[in-house]
Amino acid sequence: MDVILSHNHMDFDALASMVAASRIYPNASMVLSNQQSEQVQEYLAIYRDSFPFVSEEKILWQDVDHIILTDVSTLDRTIASSVSTSNVAVTVYDHHPLNEEDKTENTTYYVDNTGAAITLLLEEIMKQELELTSFESTLYALGLYTDTGAFTYPNTTIRDLKAAVFLMEHGMQIELVQQFSEETLSTKQQDAFHHYLSTAENINKDGLHLVMASLSTDKYIGSVNVITSRLLATTGADAVITITSMQNKVFIIGRSSSKRIDLLPLMQSFHGGGHERAASASVKNKSISQVWSEVRESLVHSLKKPVTAASIMSTPVKTISQNTRVDETKSQMLHYGHNGFPVVDENNQLIGIISRRDIDKATQHKLGHAPVKGYMSNTPISVTKETSFENIQKLLIQYNVGRLPVLENSKIIGIVSRTDVIEQLHQLSRPNENQPVDIKNQMYSLLPTNTIHLLKQLGELAEKNNAKAFIIGGIVRDLILETGSEDIDIVIEGNGIEIAETFATETEASITRHETFGTATVTPKIGPRLDFTTSRTEYYEKPAALPTVSRSNIKEDLYRRDFTINAIAASLQPDSFGQLLDYFNGYEDILNQSLRVLHNLSFVEDPTRILRGVRFESRFSFQLDKETEAFIHHSISAINKLSYSRIITECQYLFSETNPVQTINRLDQLGVLNKFFKGAVWNDKTCTILTSVLQQDNPPQKEFALEKWFIIISCLYLNNQHTIKVAESIAVTKKQKKVVQDITYLFENDSKELFDSAGTFHKYAYSLEEEALFLTALAFEADEEKHKAHLIHFYYEKRKNLPHWVSGNDLIEAGLTPGPAFKEYLFELEQAIIDEVVTNQKEAVKFIHSRIY
């Protein structure tokens, strides 16, 4: 067993290094120290669920055979200080100086004089070309930023700076780094800092915590901006304004950590300048008290409208009763991907919260049969729709909870989780470029006027019925790509069928209900067909199985999609028409022409998404990202569990939209071709055969158009007589099986006599399917057996157009008594016609007479 540890009193460098080590050693368990710095504690209060930490109590140290130490070189300063390393291998990643006498046996050291330990691990990540998420990059940057003093400490090296560039390239969010970092102050600055703090006035307005502080001095105080930043970090305020009177001027300096506070207009009113979050001004000929009053009045009137629980909560809420068993609750958490549930009584009143941690404890004590009422928290913290985002953050940290139910009239109407808060934090810290507020312009320019009218009418109807309507998936993707789209999928947060029925009545449209699937299709008299569904979530009982679906919210509905580019919705509500809901950065992936799945088990749950991904690569000229390709390789075993009908269905779409040669080649590159089609061979020969099939001006049409996928896949089995036998496993219909059997017959009876002449060949091939003849001829061509290929092509054309110059009546008139000989004479005539011995009806009659007499 491998474990990853760091030192006690963990700082950001220690935390970041542990997480980075878990990427390099993916099978190792991260064991979190119970002693952490205050900043790390606050960070983990929000982000703890994002990391797969293992508690110290669950580690059986006697089973540990490898310990990875980060930001520390010995076990003495870790939770494993009492563990003997005599039989344990130790790997150290540390940037602190290490004396030779401190080294121990069984230990591999990666120690160097970098500014932060995380730099050493990032260099290994770069060497292995591992992909990072924006979230990871930001955490690693916190370790790098804090341990190098924002790259100002003397121990900062060029390697640290290169690591920072790497993180910036991988989505490091500098605003979050600043939020959790702290400045250092000199002694003189600390004295001023304490003076400001002692005069501070705390102002609470619309969920924001504002601080104003003042200082009058005859001495010059330098770097007041640094002190103001420190006040911002220390007080935890959303904004700090310091007003300082010195050297016949009053200096106003502001620092903000919230986008809701724009300091620039405030400072501009005093003829100052700066940025939204950092601005300043200086004033002459006014007293500090006068400036204080003016700043205070301007500050409270410059706050932007708050983000509230109503705008970020998830709804409807999955709840359980207090009598639900622990093991059933655990199963539901697994199915729905939740880390906790609100617990309600028979009146749907909130009475508690049960978390995954509570369930794990009960399970550990073998109490899966017990009801959750004995293990839930009986004093749940809740919020209202109007609770500000800032207060939600504070509640999560203050009470160290992972979710907050949203109540209205004592009923649960939504829930806000740590994940919702994290997403909002990242959204607020995300740069404005490449992040459109809406796609209203694209909708107006690319959709017909009557379609826009219908969508607006639908949004108004949903609003009136306390529901929400969205266009979702392909149409949103295509609008972003500025291409047309015929299919319009509507998702309703509410009852999709009820809204569809009302909408159909109001617009005098026809409606087709699909009660089993909870969907409906509305066809207006003028305008496009609209496919309605209720927002839903799904889970898979086992890999490659069809999903179990239940009603949910728009966010979870998007999460069940295949790729991020299809997991985008646009609102149809009157006040937000066209506004994007992009929880998974699908818009950015569209701009980057990148195909990315939403989670690492996506292909395990539904391996047909691999085929869909290849189809989207071709259709949009996009590329599967490296991590998504890696997920494909890790989920290959799940393909074996797919039903063949699902593979066929996806292939029908695949080959109708792509170049089959390029598609087959891509599937082979990904290492999955032989998994979807066992025994298939992709080499120069089968490639040549498939190319020839696709280039034919007049291929066999009897079944070709209907089952193009089968003709294409059959080519992959034409390598030799052994591989063609395997092709019968892919055949579904009797016709398909017969084609494979006929090709096998020709491959196995490849004798000189068989190919003596086309007429002779007819003796053996008269009952063979046309497609079998067509494909076998192409296989012989690929093998450079031109004579055989030419003969089959010649025979195929002759048999297809075989004239009926002589009938059974002609034989009777010639004096022949009906019997088995009829068939023999007519068949011999066919052979003669095919060999061009007989070329017209007169010769045909003469031929028959010569055989009779």
PDB file of C-alpha atoms in Angstrom, residues 46-47 49-50 307-317 338-339 389 392-393 396 402-406 414-428 553-556 583-584:
ATOM      1  CA  ILE A  46     -15.023  24.833   0.929  1.00  0.00           C
ATOM      2  CA  TYR A  47     -12.985  22.416  -1.209  1.00  0.00           C
ATOM      3  CA  ASP A  49     -14.996  17.210  -0.972  1.00  0.00           C
ATOM      4  CA  SER A  50     -12.909  17.794  -4.087  1.00  0.00           C
ATOM      5  CA  VAL A 307     -25.999  36.789  -6.310  1.00  0.00           C
ATOM      6  CA  THR A 308     -28.525  34.951  -4.165  1.00  0.00           C
ATOM      7  CA  ALA A 309     -29.352  31.391  -3.273  1.00  0.00           C
ATOM      8  CA  ALA A 310     -32.229  31.494  -5.761  1.00  0.00           C
ATOM      9  CA  SER A 311     -29.826  31.868  -8.690  1.00  0.00           C
ATOM     10  CA  ILE A 312     -27.342  29.142  -7.753  1.00  0.00           C
ATOM     11  CA  MET A 313     -29.456  26.553  -5.942  1.00  0.00           C
ATOM     12  CA  SER A 314     -30.279  23.161  -7.436  1.00  0.00           C
ATOM     13  CA  THR A 315     -33.918  22.151  -7.727  1.00  0.00           C
ATOM     14  CA  PRO A 316     -35.890  19.915  -7.403  1.00  0.00           C
ATOM     15  CA  VAL A 317     -34.225  18.522  -4.306  1.00  0.00           C
ATOM     16  CA  HIS A 338     -24.563  13.303  -3.934  1.00  0.00           C
ATOM     17  CA  ASN A 339     -22.589  13.655  -0.715  1.00  0.00           C
ATOM     18  CA  PHE A 389     -23.760  34.278  -2.053  1.00  0.00           C
ATOM     19  CA  ILE A 392     -23.722  31.299   1.937  1.00  0.00           C
ATOM     20  CA  GLN A 393     -19.922  31.076   1.832  1.00  0.00           C
ATOM     21  CA  LEU A 396     -20.439  26.814   4.878  1.00  0.00           C
ATOM     22  CA  GLY A 402     -21.396  20.699   2.736  1.00  0.00           C
ATOM     23  CA  ARG A 403     -24.902  21.785   1.763  1.00  0.00           C
ATOM     24  CA  LEU A 404     -27.550  24.323   2.725  1.00  0.00           C
ATOM     25  CA  PRO A 405     -31.253  23.651   2.079  1.00  0.00           C
ATOM     26  CA  VAL A 406     -33.193  26.630   0.734  1.00  0.00           C
ATOM     27  CA  GLY A 414     -33.764  24.056  -3.441  1.00  0.00           C
ATOM     28  CA  ILE A 415     -30.338  23.233  -2.097  1.00  0.00           C
ATOM     29  CA  VAL A 416     -26.928  24.916  -2.348  1.00  0.00           C
ATOM     30  CA  SER A 417     -23.885  22.653  -2.092  1.00  0.00           C
ATOM     31  CA  ARG A 418     -20.159  23.232  -1.840  1.00  0.00           C
ATOM     32  CA  THR A 419     -19.991  22.357  -5.534  1.00  0.00           C
ATOM     33  CA  ASP A 420     -22.428  25.164  -6.360  1.00  0.00           C
ATOM     34  CA  VAL A 421     -20.279  27.595  -4.367  1.00  0.00           C
ATOM     35  CA  ILE A 422     -17.085  26.402  -6.039  1.00  0.00           C
ATOM     36  CA  GLU A 423     -18.622  26.816  -9.480  1.00  0.00           C
ATOM     37  CA  GLN A 424     -19.825  30.307  -8.627  1.00  0.00           C
ATOM     38  CA  LEU A 425     -16.384  31.244  -7.274  1.00  0.00           C
ATOM     39  CA  HIS A 426     -14.737  30.038 -10.452  1.00  0.00           C
ATOM     40  CA  GLN A 427     -17.324  31.770 -12.588  1.00  0.00           C
ATOM     41  CA  LEU A 428     -16.757  35.035 -10.760  1.00  0.00           C
ATOM     42  CA  ASN A 553     -32.702  19.843 -12.301  1.00  0.00           C
ATOM     43  CA  ILE A 554     -31.127  21.420 -15.361  1.00  0.00           C
ATOM     44  CA  LYS A 555     -27.613  21.127 -13.986  1.00  0.00           C
ATOM     45  CA  GLU A 556     -27.869  17.385 -13.442  1.00  0.00           C
ATOM     46  CA  TYR A 583     -21.407  24.521 -15.905  1.00  0.00           C
ATOM     47  CA  PHE A 584     -18.716  22.439 -17.602  1.00  0.00           C
TER      48      PHE A 584
END
